[in-house]
Coordinates of C-alpha atoms in Angstrom, one line a residue:
Chain O
X1 CA 0.0 0.0 -0.3
X2 CA 1.1 3.5 -0.6
X3 CA 1.9 6.1 1.8
X4 CA -0.9 8.1 0.9
X5 CA -3.4 5.3 0.9
X6 CA -2.1 4.1 4.1
X7 CA -2.4 7.4 5.8
X8 CA -5.6 9.0 3.9
X9 CA -7.3 9.9 6.9
X10 CA -4.3 11.5 8.7
X11 CA -3.3 13.3 5.5
X12 CA -6.6 14.8 5.2
X13 CA -6.6 16.0 8.4
X14 CA -3.5 17.7 8.4
X15 CA -4.0 19.3 4.8
X16 CA -7.2 20.8 6.3
X17 CA -5.5 23.0 8.9
X18 CA -3.6 25.1 6.3
X19 CA -4.7 27.5 3.5
X20 CA -1.5 26.7 1.6
X21 CA -0.4 22.9 0.7
X22 CA 3.2 23.3 1.4
X23 CA 2.7 24.0 4.8
X24 CA 1.7 20.6 5.3
X25 CA 5.3 19.4 4.3
X26 CA 7.1 19.1 7.6
X27 CA 3.9 17.3 9.3
X28 CA 3.5 15.1 6.5
X29 CA 7.6 14.4 6.6
X30 CA 6.9 13.3 10.3
X31 CA 4.1 10.7 9.4
X32 CA 6.5 9.2 6.7
X33 CA 9.4 8.8 9.3
X34 CA 7.1 7.4 11.6
X35 CA 6.1 4.7 9.2
X36 CA 9.5 3.4 8.4
X37 CA 12.0 4.9 11.0
X38 CA 13.6 7.4 8.3
X39 CA 11.8 9.3 5.2
X40 CA 12.3 7.0 2.2
X41 CA 13.0 8.6 -1.3
X42 CA 9.4 7.0 -2.4
X43 CA 7.8 8.7 0.6
X44 CA 9.5 11.9 -0.3
X45 CA 8.1 11.7 -3.9
X46 CA 4.7 10.8 -3.0
X47 CA 4.4 13.9 -0.6
X48 CA 5.8 16.4 -3.5
X49 CA 3.1 15.0 -5.7
X50 CA 0.5 15.3 -2.7
X51 CA 1.5 18.9 -2.2
X52 CA 2.4 19.5 -6.0
X53 CA 6.0 20.5 -5.3
X54 CA 8.9 19.0 -7.0
X55 CA 10.9 16.5 -5.5
X56 CA 14.1 19.2 -5.1
X57 CA 11.6 21.6 -3.3
X58 CA 10.9 18.2 -0.3
X59 CA 14.4 17.5 -0.7
X60 CA 15.8 21.3 0.4
X61 CA 13.6 21.5 3.1
X62 CA 14.1 17.8 4.8
X63 CA 18.1 18.4 4.3
X64 CA 17.8 21.6 6.4
X65 CA 16.1 20.1 9.8
X66 CA 18.0 17.9 12.1
X67 CA 15.1 15.5 13.2
X68 CA 14.6 13.6 9.7
X69 CA 16.6 11.1 8.9
X70 CA 17.2 9.9 5.1
X71 CA 18.6 6.7 6.2
X72 CA 17.7 4.1 9.1
X73 CA 18.6 4.9 12.3
X74 CA 18.8 2.6 15.4
X75 CA 15.7 1.6 16.9
X76 CA 16.7 3.9 20.0
X77 CA 18.2 7.1 19.2
X78 CA 20.3 8.2 22.2
X79 CA 20.8 11.8 21.5
X80 CA 22.5 13.7 24.3
X81 CA 22.2 17.3 24.9
X82 CA 26.4 18.8 24.6
X83 CA 25.4 22.6 25.2
X84 CA 27.2 24.5 27.4
X85 CA 24.5 24.2 30.2
X86 CA 24.3 20.4 30.3
X87 CA 28.2 20.8 29.6
X88 CA 29.0 22.6 33.3
X89 CA 27.0 19.6 35.1
X90 CA 28.5 16.6 33.4
X91 CA 27.3 15.7 29.6
X92 CA 30.5 14.9 28.5
X93 CA 30.6 12.4 31.0
X94 CA 27.4 11.0 30.2
X95 CA 28.5 10.7 26.5
X96 CA 31.7 8.6 27.9
X97 CA 29.6 6.3 29.6
X98 CA 27.0 5.5 26.8
X99 CA 30.4 5.2 24.5
X100 CA 31.7 2.8 26.9
X101 CA 28.6 0.8 27.7
X102 CA 27.5 0.3 23.8
X103 CA 30.6 0.1 22.4
X104 CA 30.0 3.2 19.9
X105 CA 30.9 6.9 19.5
X106 CA 28.8 9.7 18.6
X107 CA 27.5 9.1 15.4
X108 CA 27.4 5.4 15.3
X109 CA 24.9 2.6 15.5
X110 CA 25.4 -0.3 17.5
X111 CA 26.0 -4.0 15.4
X112 CA 22.5 -5.2 16.5
X113 CA 21.0 -2.0 15.0
X114 CA 19.1 -1.4 18.6
X115 CA 21.0 2.1 19.4
X116 CA 22.2 5.0 18.1
X117 CA 24.4 7.7 19.6
X118 CA 24.5 11.3 19.1
X119 CA 25.8 14.5 20.7
X120 CA 23.2 17.3 20.0
X121 CA 22.6 20.6 20.6
X122 CA 20.4 22.3 23.3
X123 CA 17.0 20.6 24.1
X124 CA 15.5 23.1 26.3
X125 CA 16.0 21.1 29.6
X126 CA 19.2 23.0 31.0
X127 CA 17.7 23.1 34.6
X128 CA 17.5 19.3 34.4
X129 CA 20.9 18.5 32.7
X130 CA 22.7 16.4 32.0
X131 CA 20.1 15.0 29.6
X132 CA 19.4 13.1 26.6
X133 CA 16.2 12.3 24.3
X134 CA 15.7 8.9 23.2
X135 CA 13.0 8.9 20.1
X136 CA 10.2 10.8 21.6
X137 CA 10.9 11.1 25.3
X138 CA 13.3 13.0 27.5
X139 CA 15.4 11.6 30.3
X140 CA 16.9 14.2 32.7
X141 CA 19.4 14.5 35.4
X142 CA 21.2 11.5 34.4
X143 CA 23.2 9.5 36.6
X144 CA 25.1 6.4 35.9
X145 CA 22.7 4.2 37.7
X146 CA 19.9 5.8 35.9
X147 CA 21.5 5.6 32.5
X148 CA 21.9 1.4 33.3
X149 CA 18.5 1.0 34.0
X150 CA 17.3 2.9 31.2
X151 CA 19.5 0.9 28.9
X152 CA 18.2 -2.1 30.5
X153 CA 14.7 -1.3 30.5
X154 CA 14.8 -0.2 26.6
X155 CA 16.4 -3.6 26.0
X156 CA 13.8 -5.8 27.8
X157 CA 10.6 -3.6 27.4
X158 CA 11.5 -0.9 24.7
X159 CA 10.5 1.5 27.3
X160 CA 11.3 3.2 30.4
X161 CA 9.8 4.2 33.5
X162 CA 12.5 7.0 33.9
X163 CA 11.3 9.3 31.1
X164 CA 10.2 12.8 31.8
X165 CA 6.8 13.3 32.5
X166 CA 5.5 16.9 32.3
X167 CA 8.2 19.5 33.2
X168 CA 9.7 18.8 36.6
X169 CA 9.3 21.4 39.4
X170 CA 12.0 24.0 40.5
X171 CA 13.0 23.9 44.2
X172 CA 14.2 20.2 44.6
X173 CA 18.0 19.2 44.5
X174 CA 19.0 16.8 41.8
X175 CA 19.1 14.0 44.5
X176 CA 15.7 14.9 46.3
X177 CA 14.4 14.9 42.5
X178 CA 15.9 11.4 42.2
X179 CA 14.1 10.1 45.3
X180 CA 10.9 11.5 44.0
X181 CA 11.4 9.8 40.8
Chain B
X1 CA 7.5 29.9 49.5
X2 CA 8.5 33.1 47.8
X3 CA 7.6 36.4 49.1
X4 CA 6.0 37.9 46.0
X5 CA 2.7 36.9 44.3
X6 CA 3.2 34.2 41.6
X7 CA 1.3 35.0 38.3
X8 CA 2.3 32.2 35.6
X9 CA 3.5 29.4 37.8
X10 CA 0.5 29.7 40.6
X11 CA -1.7 27.4 39.5
X12 CA 0.9 24.7 38.7
X13 CA 2.5 25.1 42.1
X14 CA -1.2 24.0 43.8
X15 CA -0.9 20.9 45.0
X16 CA -2.9 18.1 42.5
X17 CA -3.3 20.8 39.8
X18 CA -3.0 18.6 36.7
X19 CA -3.2 21.3 34.0
X20 CA -6.7 19.9 32.8
X21 CA -9.8 21.9 31.9
X22 CA -11.7 21.8 35.2
X23 CA -8.4 22.5 37.0
X24 CA -7.9 25.5 35.0
X25 CA -11.6 26.9 35.4
X26 CA -11.4 26.2 39.2
X27 CA -8.8 28.7 39.3
X28 CA -10.4 31.3 37.3
X29 CA -9.7 30.0 33.9
X30 CA -11.3 31.2 30.8
X31 CA -12.9 34.0 32.9
X32 CA -10.8 36.7 30.8
X33 CA -12.1 35.3 27.6
X34 CA -15.9 35.4 28.9
X35 CA -15.4 39.0 30.2
X36 CA -13.7 39.9 26.9
X37 CA -15.4 38.6 23.8
X38 CA -18.1 40.5 22.4
X39 CA -17.9 42.7 25.4
X40 CA -14.7 44.8 25.2
X41 CA -13.9 46.2 21.9
X42 CA -10.7 44.8 20.2
X43 CA -8.9 47.9 19.8
X44 CA -9.2 48.4 24.1
X45 CA -7.9 45.0 24.4
X46 CA -4.8 46.1 22.7
X47 CA -4.8 49.4 24.9
X48 CA -5.0 47.6 27.9
X49 CA -1.9 45.3 26.6
X50 CA -0.1 48.8 25.6
X51 CA -1.2 49.9 29.1
X52 CA 0.2 47.1 31.0
X53 CA 3.6 47.5 29.6
X54 CA 4.0 43.7 28.6
X55 CA 7.0 43.3 26.5
X56 CA 8.0 40.5 24.5
X57 CA 9.6 37.5 26.6
X58 CA 11.2 35.6 23.8
X59 CA 14.2 37.8 23.6
X60 CA 14.0 40.9 22.1
X61 CA 11.4 42.7 24.6
X62 CA 9.4 44.5 22.2
X63 CA 6.3 46.2 23.7
X64 CA 3.5 43.3 22.7
X65 CA 0.8 46.0 22.4
X66 CA 2.6 48.2 20.2
X67 CA 3.2 45.1 18.1
X68 CA -0.4 44.3 17.8
X69 CA -1.1 48.1 16.6
X70 CA 1.5 47.8 13.7
X71 CA -1.3 45.7 11.9
X72 CA -3.0 47.6 9.2
X73 CA -6.5 48.8 10.4
X74 CA -7.9 48.9 6.8
X75 CA -7.1 45.4 5.9
X76 CA -10.2 43.0 5.8
X77 CA -8.4 39.7 4.7
X78 CA -7.0 36.8 6.9
X79 CA -4.8 37.8 9.7
X80 CA -2.8 35.3 11.9
X81 CA -1.2 34.9 15.1
X82 CA 1.7 32.6 15.5
X83 CA 2.6 31.5 19.0
X84 CA 6.4 31.3 19.2
X85 CA 6.9 28.2 21.0
X86 CA 10.4 27.0 19.4
X87 CA 12.1 27.5 22.8
X88 CA 15.8 26.6 21.8
X89 CA 18.0 29.1 23.2
X90 CA 20.5 27.5 25.5
X91 CA 19.9 28.2 29.0
X92 CA 16.1 28.9 28.3
X93 CA 13.4 26.0 29.4
X94 CA 10.3 28.2 30.7
X95 CA 8.3 28.0 27.7
X96 CA 8.4 23.9 27.9
X97 CA 6.8 24.3 31.8
X98 CA 4.4 26.8 30.8
X99 CA 3.1 24.6 28.1
X100 CA 3.3 21.1 29.7
X101 CA 2.0 22.2 33.3
X102 CA -0.7 24.6 32.3
X103 CA -1.2 24.6 28.5
X104 CA -4.8 26.3 29.0
X105 CA -3.2 29.5 30.3
X106 CA -1.3 29.5 27.0
X107 CA -4.3 28.9 25.1
X108 CA -6.8 31.4 26.7
X109 CA -3.7 34.2 25.9
X110 CA -3.7 33.0 22.4
X111 CA -7.5 33.4 22.0
X112 CA -7.5 36.7 23.8
X113 CA -4.8 37.7 21.2
X114 CA -6.3 36.6 18.4
X115 CA -9.6 38.6 19.2
X116 CA -7.6 41.9 19.8
X117 CA -5.7 41.4 16.4
X118 CA -8.8 40.1 14.4
X119 CA -7.2 36.9 13.8
X120 CA -9.2 33.6 13.2
X121 CA -6.6 31.2 12.8
X122 CA -3.3 30.5 15.1
X123 CA -0.4 28.2 14.9
X124 CA 1.7 27.1 17.6
X125 CA 4.9 26.8 16.2
X126 CA 6.4 24.4 18.8
X127 CA 10.1 23.0 18.7
X128 CA 9.9 19.3 17.2
X129 CA 11.8 17.9 20.1
X130 CA 9.2 18.6 22.4
X131 CA 6.9 16.1 21.6
X132 CA 5.4 15.9 25.0
X133 CA 4.6 19.6 25.0
X134 CA 2.9 19.1 21.5
X135 CA 0.7 16.0 22.8
X136 CA -0.3 18.1 25.6
X137 CA -1.3 20.9 24.1
X138 CA -3.4 19.1 21.3
X139 CA -5.0 17.4 24.0
X140 CA -6.0 20.8 25.9
X141 CA -6.9 22.2 22.4
X142 CA -9.5 19.4 22.1
X143 CA -10.6 19.9 25.5
X144 CA -11.1 23.9 25.0
X145 CA -12.8 23.1 21.6
X146 CA -15.5 20.9 23.3
X147 CA -15.9 23.7 25.9
X148 CA -16.3 26.0 23.1
X149 CA -13.6 28.3 24.0
X150 CA -11.8 27.6 20.5
X151 CA -13.4 27.0 17.4
X152 CA -16.3 28.8 15.3
X153 CA -18.7 31.1 17.5
X154 CA -16.9 30.8 20.4
X155 CA -19.4 31.1 23.8
X156 CA -21.8 32.2 21.1
X157 CA -20.3 35.5 20.6
X158 CA -19.5 35.4 17.0
X159 CA -16.0 35.1 17.3
X160 CA -13.8 32.3 15.3
X161 CA -10.4 31.1 16.5
X162 CA -8.7 27.9 15.2
X163 CA -5.9 26.6 17.2
X164 CA -3.3 24.3 15.5
X165 CA -0.1 22.7 16.9
X166 CA 2.5 22.8 14.4
X167 CA 5.9 21.0 15.1
X168 CA 9.1 22.1 13.8
X169 CA 12.0 19.8 13.1
X170 CA 14.8 21.0 15.0
X171 CA 16.4 24.3 14.0
X172 CA 17.5 26.9 16.5
X173 CA 17.2 30.1 13.6
X174 CA 13.0 28.8 13.7
X175 CA 12.7 30.8 16.9
X176 CA 13.6 34.1 14.6
X177 CA 9.9 35.1 13.8
X178 CA 10.6 35.4 9.9
X179 CA 12.2 31.9 10.0
X180 CA 9.6 30.5 11.9
X181 CA 7.0 31.7 9.4
X182 CA 9.1 30.5 6.6
X183 CA 9.1 27.4 8.4
X184 CA 5.6 27.3 8.7
X185 CA 5.0 27.4 5.5
X186 CA 7.1 24.4 4.6
X187 CA 10.6 25.6 3.8
X188 CA 13.5 25.8 4.9
X189 CA 14.2 28.1 8.0
X190 CA 15.8 31.1 6.5
X191 CA 15.1 34.4 7.9
X192 CA 13.5 37.1 5.6
X193 CA 14.9 40.5 5.1
X194 CA 13.0 42.9 7.1
X195 CA 11.2 45.4 6.3
X196 CA 8.6 44.2 5.4
X197 CA 7.7 43.3 8.6
X198 CA 5.3 40.1 9.6
X199 CA 2.8 42.8 10.9
X200 CA 1.8 43.5 7.4
X201 CA 3.7 40.8 5.0
X202 CA 3.9 37.5 7.4
X203 CA 2.4 34.4 7.1
X204 CA 1.4 33.5 3.5
X205 CA 2.2 37.2 3.4
X206 CA -0.8 37.8 5.1
X207 CA -0.9 40.6 8.5
X208 CA 0.6 38.3 11.4
X209 CA 1.4 38.5 14.9
X210 CA 4.2 36.4 16.5
X211 CA 4.1 36.2 20.2
X212 CA 6.1 34.1 22.6
X213 CA 4.5 31.6 25.1
X214 CA 5.3 33.6 28.2
X215 CA 4.0 36.7 26.7
X216 CA 0.7 35.3 25.8
X217 CA 0.4 33.3 29.1
X218 CA 0.5 36.6 30.9
X219 CA -2.7 38.2 28.9
X220 CA -5.3 36.6 30.8
X221 CA -4.2 37.8 33.9
X222 CA -3.6 41.4 32.6
X223 CA -7.1 41.3 31.4
X224 CA -8.5 39.8 34.4
X225 CA -6.9 42.0 36.8
X226 CA -6.2 45.1 34.9
X227 CA -3.2 46.9 33.1
X228 CA -2.8 49.1 36.3
X229 CA -2.2 45.8 38.5
X230 CA 0.4 44.5 35.9
X231 CA 2.2 47.8 35.3
X232 CA 2.7 48.2 39.1
X233 CA 4.5 44.7 39.3
X234 CA 8.6 44.9 38.7
X235 CA 10.7 47.8 37.6
X236 CA 7.8 50.2 36.0
X237 CA 7.5 51.8 33.6
X238 CA 9.8 49.9 31.1
X239 CA 10.1 46.8 33.1
X240 CA 6.7 45.5 33.9
X241 CA 5.5 42.4 35.1
X242 CA 7.1 38.8 36.6
X243 CA 9.7 37.2 34.7
X244 CA 10.2 33.4 34.6
X245 CA 13.8 33.1 35.0
X246 CA 15.3 29.8 33.8
X247 CA 18.3 29.2 36.4
X248 CA 20.9 26.8 35.4
X249 CA 24.7 25.8 35.7
X250 CA 26.5 25.5 39.1
X251 CA 23.6 26.0 41.3
X252 CA 22.2 23.8 44.0
X253 CA 18.3 24.0 42.9
X254 CA 18.3 25.0 38.8
X255 CA 15.0 25.4 37.7
X256 CA 12.7 28.1 36.7
X257 CA 11.9 30.8 39.2
X258 CA 9.3 33.5 38.4
X259 CA 10.3 36.7 40.2
X260 CA 8.9 40.4 39.7
X261 CA 11.4 42.0 37.0
X262 CA 14.1 44.2 38.6
X263 CA 15.4 41.6 40.9
X264 CA 19.2 40.6 41.1
X265 CA 21.1 37.7 40.1
X266 CA 22.5 37.6 43.5
X267 CA 18.9 37.2 45.0
X268 CA 18.2 34.9 41.8
X269 CA 21.0 32.4 43.1
X270 CA 21.3 32.5 46.8
X271 CA 17.7 33.1 47.6
X272 CA 15.9 30.9 45.0
X273 CA 18.0 28.8 43.5
X274 CA 19.7 27.5 46.7
X275 CA 23.0 29.0 45.9
X276 CA 26.3 27.6 44.4
X277 CA 26.6 23.6 44.0
X278 CA 29.9 23.4 45.8
X279 CA 30.0 26.8 47.4
X280 CA 32.7 28.0 45.2
X281 CA 32.1 31.8 44.4
X282 CA 30.6 32.8 40.9
X283 CA 33.1 33.3 38.2
X284 CA 30.6 34.3 35.5
X285 CA 27.0 34.4 34.8
X286 CA 24.6 34.9 31.5
X287 CA 21.8 36.9 32.1
X288 CA 19.5 36.3 29.2
X289 CA 20.4 33.0 27.2
X290 CA 23.2 32.1 25.2
X291 CA 23.0 35.3 22.9
X292 CA 23.7 37.3 25.8
X293 CA 26.9 38.6 26.6
X294 CA 28.6 36.9 29.8
X295 CA 29.0 39.3 33.0
X296 CA 31.0 38.9 35.9
X297 CA 30.4 38.9 39.9
X298 CA 31.1 42.7 39.8
X299 CA 27.6 42.5 38.3
X300 CA 25.6 40.5 40.8
X301 CA 23.7 43.3 41.8
X302 CA 22.4 44.6 38.7
X303 CA 18.9 44.9 38.2
X304 CA 17.5 42.0 35.9
X305 CA 15.0 44.2 33.9
X306 CA 15.7 45.3 30.2
X307 CA 17.4 48.4 30.9
X308 CA 19.8 47.9 33.7
X309 CA 20.9 44.6 31.8
X310 CA 21.4 46.7 29.2
X311 CA 23.3 49.2 30.6
X312 CA 25.7 46.5 32.1
X313 CA 26.9 45.6 28.7
X314 CA 24.1 42.4 28.4
X315 CA 20.6 41.6 27.5
X316 CA 17.8 40.3 29.6
X317 CA 16.7 38.2 26.4
X318 CA 14.8 35.0 27.1
X319 CA 15.5 35.1 30.7
X320 CA 18.0 32.2 30.9
X321 CA 20.5 32.7 33.7
X322 CA 23.3 30.3 33.5
X323 CA 25.8 30.4 36.4
X324 CA 29.2 29.2 36.7
X325 CA 31.5 28.9 39.3
X326 CA 35.2 29.8 40.1
X327 CA 37.4 27.2 38.0
X328 CA 35.2 27.0 34.8
X329 CA 37.4 28.1 31.9
X330 CA 36.1 30.8 30.2
X331 CA 37.8 29.8 26.7
X332 CA 36.0 26.5 27.1
X333 CA 32.7 28.1 28.0
X334 CA 33.2 30.2 24.7
X335 CA 33.9 27.3 22.7
X336 CA 30.8 25.6 23.7
X337 CA 28.3 28.2 23.2
X338 CA 30.2 28.9 19.5
X339 CA 30.0 25.2 18.7
X340 CA 26.1 25.9 19.3
X341 CA 26.1 28.9 17.2
X342 CA 27.9 27.2 14.4
X343 CA 25.7 24.1 14.3
X344 CA 22.7 26.2 14.2
X345 CA 23.5 28.8 11.6
X346 CA 21.2 28.7 8.9
X347 CA 24.1 29.3 6.4
X348 CA 21.6 32.0 4.5
X349 CA 24.6 35.2 5.1
X350 CA 28.3 34.6 4.6
X351 CA 29.5 36.6 7.3
X352 CA 27.6 34.1 9.9
X353 CA 27.7 30.8 7.8
X354 CA 31.7 30.9 7.3
X355 CA 32.5 33.5 10.0
X356 CA 30.9 30.9 12.8
X357 CA 33.4 28.3 11.1
X358 CA 36.4 30.3 11.8
X359 CA 35.6 31.5 14.9
X360 CA 34.9 27.8 16.3
X361 CA 38.2 26.6 14.7
X362 CA 40.4 29.5 16.3
X363 CA 38.7 28.5 19.9
X364 CA 39.8 24.7 19.1
X365 CA 43.0 25.7 18.3
X366 CA 43.6 28.4 21.5
X367 CA 42.1 25.5 23.8
X368 CA 44.3 22.8 22.3
X369 CA 47.1 24.7 22.9
X370 CA 48.4 25.4 19.3
X371 CA 47.1 29.3 19.5
X372 CA 48.9 32.2 18.5
X373 CA 49.0 35.6 19.9
X374 CA 47.6 37.1 16.9
X375 CA 44.6 34.6 17.1
X376 CA 43.2 37.1 19.6
X377 CA 42.9 39.7 17.2
X378 CA 41.8 37.7 14.5
X379 CA 38.9 36.5 17.0
X380 CA 37.9 40.0 17.2
X381 CA 38.2 41.0 13.9
X382 CA 35.7 38.2 12.9
X383 CA 33.5 39.2 15.3
X384 CA 33.5 42.9 14.0
X385 CA 32.8 41.5 10.4
X386 CA 29.7 39.3 11.6
X387 CA 28.0 41.5 13.9
X388 CA 25.4 43.8 12.3
X389 CA 25.9 42.3 8.9
X390 CA 23.7 39.7 8.8
X391 CA 19.9 39.6 7.7
X392 CA 18.7 38.5 11.7
X393 CA 20.1 39.0 14.7
X394 CA 21.8 35.4 15.1
X395 CA 25.1 37.4 14.0
X396 CA 25.0 39.5 17.0
X397 CA 24.3 36.6 19.2
X398 CA 27.2 34.2 18.2
X399 CA 30.0 36.9 18.5
X400 CA 28.7 37.5 22.3
X401 CA 30.4 34.9 24.1
X402 CA 33.6 35.5 22.3
X403 CA 33.5 39.4 22.6
X404 CA 32.6 39.1 26.0
X405 CA 34.9 36.6 27.5
X406 CA 37.7 38.4 25.6
X407 CA 36.8 41.6 27.5
X408 CA 36.7 40.0 30.9
X409 CA 38.9 37.0 30.6
X410 CA 41.4 37.7 28.2
X411 CA 43.9 36.3 30.5
X412 CA 43.0 33.1 30.5
X413 CA 43.0 33.1 26.3
X414 CA 47.0 34.6 26.9
X415 CA 47.6 31.8 29.2
X416 CA 46.9 29.0 26.9
X417 CA 48.5 30.8 24.1
X418 CA 51.8 31.5 26.3
X419 CA 51.6 27.7 27.0
X420 CA 51.4 27.0 23.1
X421 CA 54.2 29.0 22.4
X422 CA 56.4 27.8 25.5
X423 CA 55.8 24.1 23.9
X424 CA 56.6 25.2 20.3
X425 CA 60.0 26.7 21.8
X426 CA 61.0 23.5 23.3
X427 CA 59.7 21.5 20.3
X428 CA 62.0 23.9 17.9
X429 CA 65.2 23.4 19.8
X430 CA 67.0 20.6 18.1
X431 CA 66.3 22.2 14.7
X432 CA 67.8 25.5 16.0
X433 CA 70.9 23.3 17.2
X434 CA 71.1 21.3 14.0

């Protein structure tokens, strides 16, 4: 089944929000990426046709944004924030832990295709650093124990209860917050 | 408990508050909307916001009511409101809390702003990484739509406002208002040349207002309690209201603290954020996100409002206060921020695209003890040729860490270079003898 047949209702809903079709480009690329784990060339061509764009117009947009993948990434994409605010509270150490535990450097994927590691710029969680995003979820105030737990949870169940819920409160120290969690 | 009254974070600090529609309504939520739509003229709402002195909380600090007033009055086609939720400035994480913990407060502000400017469609442009935030907003919009606060003929007043969440896809520059509009139109997020301004030629070339999340969240309170009440808080007449400051770095309790404008960093760090993590003295701080120049302990008692921070040589920006303790390498800190700007430069303007690369390379070389004394002049020369020579303010922002660290901690650069020179001399000795 083609992309546009498979997600017909969702595509119609997205298109209805904008008076100009091209605005639906990023939302549709998200649908395509959710489908395959990355945006395939076929999906790009279909989206171009749907929005009456040329394939280069889709390609020029997709390559501007860091969240779209043009090739497969690991099942769990670990993106560790390395900006100054997280670096001040130890993000380099976190990257080191992950590299040692998984045997991969930033930009690499484990041989089993389960984990990819990236060092990324600010994710707007500076008060709860060091932090990382895995697929759609934030994991904040990372410690080595928490990291071990997260990796083991992901391996066994595909998700982890340590992921952040709605924004954490100010006021508690990192240790107190860890206890609350 | 804080000594002052909380405005934006008040609800969510109540035990058990979930941010759902019934919870929000219990705290007086949507009362401002009920008393305004169809009862107060849109021009009067704009006048109230003007009188409150509310200034944009996204970074530039432009007066909100004045911005709304720029929309053409004789234009009867579609107009748009864009809520700028593309929070990506390193050091800033307040909008995320406002959206995830009290989404209806933001939505009520959006509907009020739409009413004031005559827009029937609003887009919340949220940064792509904030998946949870976008889901919470989607849910809140559905709740508000079912209750008649959003959609066609709101509460029977004949006012129509539709609100949609639009996720970005990972590009800091899309927080710049014209880049945001380009991105919302499905293109690369490259800033537009201004003028024309979005007020006349915005989204789809139609009159558009772009307001930050925190700015919009203030609106229900201003309307409910009156502009005079708001104008009396903080540092009147130019910096009114409270500010949600995001405190990060080497403090005991990093987090968001809502305080009246005009408190000092000393108060923020030692009274709210629990003091320094390891009780070392403060070496440096950034008062307003990565784009704001670094300041020193001599500035700890500068009032955190738009004018005083500007007079001290920095800017209040997005309210991201990052504190660094004694022992932090300022060359390293400048490099970390510079790497961010290098990564996020959109590439439209050569000075920024090429310059950010040269700045990063030079800083890396100095830090790796391979620097030369003339590098310092090169850095300043590059900064001079980037700032003010780009389409958007990104160029000014990216030189801030370098110019300010060179101004206050030049000796750290010099020491690294001296070490490099000494190492080179030793290495060259055998050649000289030969």
